C-alpha cells in the first residue's frame, strides 16, 4: 500500500472517530441545556455564530473551492457541521471559566416524571425517572430537570430556595442539579 493512501485512510479514520466523540459530547451536553437559563436564545445565538464562522471559512477558501459546482459536498459539510456543532462548543466554553454560586428562587413545584422507551411491563414497580423543578425568579418561571433524587420534598409553594448556579464565560447561567 502506498504511504499516501495509508495516510488518507488514517485521516479518514481519525475524522470518523472525532465525529463520534463530538456526538457523544453533544448527548452529554443535552442534560446541561435542559438546566440552562435562556437555553433557546443561547443555542440560537451559537448557531448564528456558527453560520458566521462557516461563512468566513468559506470566504477564505473561496479560491480553492471554485467552481462551486465541483465542491458542493465540502461546502455543505463545512456549513452544516459548523452550524450544528457550535452550540456544543459554546456550552463547553461557557462552563469552562464559570464560578459556582447559590441564587435564590421562589419554589413553585417539584414533580416526578416517568420516561420509558418501551412502556411499562405488567407488574413492574413504577419508579420515577427523574424530577422536574419549577421555580420563579422575579416574573420569570423556569423549569429544570434532574434524575438522582428529590431535592425539595417538604418545601411548600412560595418558599424561597437556593440553587447552585454557574454563570459562565459567555454570561449564560446553568443550574447544577444532578
mmCIF file of C-alpha atoms in Angstrom:
data_model
loop_
_atom_site.group_PDB
_atom_site.id
_atom_site.type_symbol
_atom_site.label_atom_id
_atom_site.label_comp_id
_atom_site.label_asym_id
_atom_site.label_seq_id
_atom_site.Cartn_x
_atom_site.Cartn_y
_atom_site.Cartn_z
ATOM 1 C CA UNK A 1 0.000 0.000 0.000
ATOM 2 C CA UNK A 2 1.299 3.435 -0.844
ATOM 3 C CA UNK A 3 2.184 5.817 2.016
ATOM 4 C CA UNK A 4 -0.193 8.496 0.695
ATOM 5 C CA UNK A 5 -3.126 6.089 0.609
ATOM 6 C CA UNK A 6 -2.352 4.911 4.138
ATOM 7 C CA UNK A 7 -2.218 8.470 5.466
ATOM 8 C CA UNK A 8 -5.525 9.318 3.778
ATOM 9 C CA UNK A 9 -7.137 6.258 5.359
ATOM 10 C CA UNK A 10 -5.726 7.142 8.772
ATOM 11 C CA UNK A 11 -7.007 10.702 8.363
ATOM 12 C CA UNK A 12 -10.454 9.394 7.410
ATOM 13 C CA UNK A 13 -10.465 7.070 10.436
ATOM 14 C CA UNK A 14 -9.451 9.956 12.701
ATOM 15 C CA UNK A 15 -12.250 12.108 11.247
ATOM 16 C CA UNK A 16 -14.838 9.381 11.913
ATOM 17 C CA UNK A 17 -13.567 8.903 15.481
ATOM 18 C CA UNK A 18 -13.665 12.668 16.043
ATOM 19 C CA UNK A 19 -17.238 12.766 14.768
ATOM 20 C CA UNK A 20 -18.304 10.025 17.200
ATOM 21 C CA UNK A 21 -16.580 11.802 20.097
ATOM 22 C CA UNK A 22 -18.370 15.049 19.196
ATOM 23 C CA UNK A 23 -21.746 13.287 19.053
ATOM 24 C CA UNK A 24 -21.041 11.648 22.431
ATOM 25 C CA UNK A 25 -20.138 15.042 23.924
ATOM 26 C CA UNK A 26 -23.289 16.563 22.420
ATOM 27 C CA UNK A 27 -25.512 13.914 24.017
ATOM 28 C CA UNK A 28 -23.931 14.674 27.393
ATOM 29 C CA UNK A 29 -24.450 18.401 26.790
ATOM 30 C CA UNK A 30 -28.233 17.985 26.343
ATOM 31 C CA UNK A 31 -28.540 17.466 30.110
ATOM 32 C CA UNK A 32 -26.821 20.817 30.626
ATOM 33 C CA UNK A 33 -29.039 22.566 28.068
ATOM 34 C CA UNK A 34 -32.187 21.461 29.934
ATOM 35 C CA UNK A 35 -30.916 23.303 33.027
ATOM 36 C CA UNK A 36 -29.619 26.393 31.235
ATOM 37 C CA UNK A 37 -31.439 29.638 31.892
ATOM 38 C CA UNK A 38 -32.232 31.112 28.475
ATOM 39 C CA UNK A 39 -31.134 27.979 26.601
ATOM 40 C CA UNK A 40 -33.190 28.775 23.497
ATOM 41 C CA UNK A 41 -31.547 32.141 22.930
ATOM 42 C CA UNK A 42 -28.153 30.682 23.809
ATOM 43 C CA UNK A 43 -28.422 27.860 21.252
ATOM 44 C CA UNK A 44 -29.837 30.167 18.577
ATOM 45 C CA UNK A 45 -27.042 32.678 19.165
ATOM 46 C CA UNK A 46 -24.447 29.911 18.982
ATOM 47 C CA UNK A 47 -25.935 28.648 15.713
ATOM 48 C CA UNK A 48 -25.855 32.165 14.265
ATOM 49 C CA UNK A 49 -22.222 32.471 15.359
ATOM 50 C CA UNK A 50 -21.593 29.111 13.685
ATOM 51 C CA UNK A 51 -23.164 30.394 10.475
ATOM 52 C CA UNK A 52 -20.878 33.436 10.639
ATOM 53 C CA UNK A 53 -17.818 31.234 11.203
ATOM 54 C CA UNK A 54 -18.852 28.930 8.340
ATOM 55 C CA UNK A 55 -19.363 31.893 6.012
ATOM 56 C CA UNK A 56 -15.945 33.261 6.990
ATOM 57 C CA UNK A 57 -14.225 29.922 6.403
ATOM 58 C CA UNK A 58 -15.941 29.525 3.034
ATOM 59 C CA UNK A 59 -14.957 33.072 2.105
ATOM 60 C CA UNK A 60 -11.317 32.388 2.966
ATOM 61 C CA UNK A 61 -11.419 29.133 0.959
ATOM 62 C CA UNK A 62 -13.360 30.615 -1.967
ATOM 63 C CA UNK A 63 -10.492 30.315 -4.476
ATOM 64 C CA UNK A 64 -9.790 26.726 -3.554
ATOM 65 C CA UNK A 65 -13.498 25.810 -3.728
ATOM 66 C CA UNK A 66 -14.195 27.283 -7.160
ATOM 67 C CA UNK A 67 -16.014 26.266 -9.246
ATOM 68 C CA UNK A 68 -18.680 25.780 -6.578
ATOM 69 C CA UNK A 69 -20.451 23.040 -8.527
ATOM 70 C CA UNK A 70 -17.434 20.752 -8.124
ATOM 71 C CA UNK A 71 -17.125 21.324 -4.375
ATOM 72 C CA UNK A 72 -20.709 21.162 -3.109
ATOM 73 C CA UNK A 73 -20.066 18.271 -0.663
ATOM 74 C CA UNK A 74 -17.157 20.089 1.008
ATOM 75 C CA UNK A 75 -19.059 23.369 1.145
ATOM 76 C CA UNK A 76 -22.158 21.697 2.533
ATOM 77 C CA UNK A 77 -20.124 19.779 5.127
ATOM 78 C CA UNK A 78 -18.335 22.890 6.364
ATOM 79 C CA UNK A 79 -21.548 24.904 6.584
ATOM 80 C CA UNK A 80 -23.764 22.274 8.230
ATOM 81 C CA UNK A 81 -21.293 20.861 10.737
ATOM 82 C CA UNK A 82 -20.101 24.282 11.859
ATOM 83 C CA UNK A 83 -23.659 25.474 12.482
ATOM 84 C CA UNK A 84 -24.796 22.235 14.159
ATOM 85 C CA UNK A 85 -21.797 21.783 16.468
ATOM 86 C CA UNK A 86 -21.341 25.411 17.500
ATOM 87 C CA UNK A 87 -23.854 25.110 20.419
ATOM 88 C CA UNK A 88 -21.717 22.267 21.808
ATOM 89 C CA UNK A 89 -18.564 24.388 21.700
ATOM 90 C CA UNK A 90 -20.410 27.406 23.113
ATOM 91 C CA UNK A 91 -21.789 25.328 26.000
ATOM 92 C CA UNK A 92 -18.366 23.904 26.827
ATOM 93 C CA UNK A 93 -16.761 27.338 26.565
ATOM 94 C CA UNK A 94 -19.471 28.894 28.730
ATOM 95 C CA UNK A 95 -18.847 26.421 31.562
ATOM 96 C CA UNK A 96 -15.042 26.474 31.232
ATOM 97 C CA UNK A 97 -14.413 29.501 33.416
ATOM 98 C CA UNK A 98 -17.579 29.563 35.436
ATOM 99 C CA UNK A 99 -17.898 30.196 39.156
ATOM 100 C CA UNK A 100 -20.468 28.361 41.277
ATOM 101 C CA UNK A 101 -22.735 30.466 43.473
ATOM 102 C CA UNK A 102 -26.090 29.956 45.153
ATOM 103 C CA UNK A 103 -29.011 32.031 43.870
ATOM 104 C CA UNK A 104 -32.432 32.476 45.461
ATOM 105 C CA UNK A 105 -35.570 31.365 43.655
ATOM 106 C CA UNK A 106 -39.206 31.078 44.700
ATOM 107 C CA UNK A 107 -40.272 27.434 44.794
ATOM 108 C CA UNK A 108 -43.336 26.588 42.679
ATOM 109 C CA UNK A 109 -43.344 22.778 42.396
ATOM 110 C CA UNK A 110 -41.272 19.635 42.117
ATOM 111 C CA UNK A 111 -42.872 16.781 40.215
ATOM 112 C CA UNK A 112 -41.590 13.302 39.425
ATOM 113 C CA UNK A 113 -41.805 12.113 35.834
ATOM 114 C CA UNK A 114 -41.694 8.724 34.188
ATOM 115 C CA UNK A 115 -39.820 8.146 30.964
ATOM 116 C CA UNK A 116 -39.825 4.715 29.417
ATOM 117 C CA UNK A 117 -38.736 3.968 25.882
ATOM 118 C CA UNK A 118 -40.765 0.763 25.600
ATOM 119 C CA UNK A 119 -43.599 1.291 28.074
ATOM 120 C CA UNK A 120 -44.222 -0.483 31.354
ATOM 121 C CA UNK A 121 -44.328 -4.217 31.863
ATOM 122 C CA UNK A 122 -47.258 -5.755 33.678
ATOM 123 C CA UNK A 123 -46.473 -5.903 37.368
ATOM 124 C CA UNK A 124 -43.445 -3.630 37.069
ATOM 125 C CA UNK A 125 -42.956 -1.329 40.038
ATOM 126 C CA UNK A 126 -43.247 2.286 38.915
ATOM 127 C CA UNK A 127 -40.216 4.348 39.861
ATOM 128 C CA UNK A 128 -39.709 7.957 38.724
ATOM 129 C CA UNK A 129 -37.114 8.503 36.009
ATOM 130 C CA UNK A 130 -36.367 11.961 37.349
ATOM 131 C CA UNK A 131 -37.843 15.174 38.696
ATOM 132 C CA UNK A 132 -38.919 18.495 37.220
ATOM 133 C CA UNK A 133 -38.438 21.552 39.378
ATOM 134 C CA UNK A 134 -40.410 24.712 38.644
ATOM 135 C CA UNK A 135 -39.141 27.929 40.228
ATOM 136 C CA UNK A 136 -39.723 31.620 39.801
ATOM 137 C CA UNK A 137 -37.200 34.453 39.704
ATOM 138 C CA UNK A 138 -38.909 37.819 39.561
ATOM 139 C CA UNK A 139 -41.601 37.477 36.901
ATOM 140 C CA UNK A 140 -39.893 34.641 35.020
ATOM 141 C CA UNK A 141 -40.717 30.987 35.583
ATOM 142 C CA UNK A 142 -38.012 28.382 34.975
ATOM 143 C CA UNK A 143 -38.209 24.606 34.744
ATOM 144 C CA UNK A 144 -35.237 22.404 35.489
ATOM 145 C CA UNK A 145 -34.836 18.659 35.220
ATOM 146 C CA UNK A 146 -32.677 16.211 37.162
ATOM 147 C CA UNK A 147 -32.525 12.480 37.766
ATOM 148 C CA UNK A 148 -30.883 11.428 41.029
ATOM 149 C CA UNK A 149 -33.104 12.477 43.899
ATOM 150 C CA UNK A 150 -35.947 14.682 45.027
ATOM 151 C CA UNK A 151 -34.340 17.833 46.455
ATOM 152 C CA UNK A 152 -37.352 19.621 47.935
ATOM 153 C CA UNK A 153 -39.856 17.037 49.222
ATOM 154 C CA UNK A 154 -41.033 19.164 52.170
ATOM 155 C CA UNK A 155 -40.906 22.605 50.559
ATOM 156 C CA UNK A 156 -44.187 24.410 50.038
ATOM 157 C CA UNK A 157 -45.010 26.679 47.063
ATOM 158 C CA UNK A 158 -43.935 30.256 47.698
ATOM 159 C CA UNK A 159 -40.944 29.408 49.889
ATOM 160 C CA UNK A 160 -37.536 30.759 48.902
ATOM 161 C CA UNK A 161 -34.924 28.151 47.953
ATOM 162 C CA UNK A 162 -31.292 28.391 46.907
ATOM 163 C CA UNK A 163 -29.970 26.593 43.844
ATOM 164 C CA UNK A 164 -26.366 26.137 42.697
ATOM 165 C CA UNK A 165 -25.898 28.289 39.597
ATOM 166 C CA UNK A 166 -22.835 28.698 37.400
ATOM 167 C CA UNK A 167 -22.530 31.904 35.398
ATOM 168 C CA UNK A 168 -20.224 31.103 32.539
ATOM 169 C CA UNK A 169 -17.730 32.957 30.410
ATOM 170 C CA UNK A 170 -20.442 33.825 27.905
ATOM 171 C CA UNK A 171 -22.746 35.123 30.656
ATOM 172 C CA UNK A 172 -25.259 32.273 30.474
ATOM 173 C CA UNK A 173 -26.385 30.742 33.786
ATOM 174 C CA UNK A 174 -26.603 26.981 34.297
ATOM 175 C CA UNK A 175 -28.320 25.396 37.300
ATOM 176 C CA UNK A 176 -26.347 22.403 38.564
ATOM 177 C CA UNK A 177 -28.720 19.708 39.748
ATOM 178 C CA UNK A 178 -27.838 16.036 39.248
#
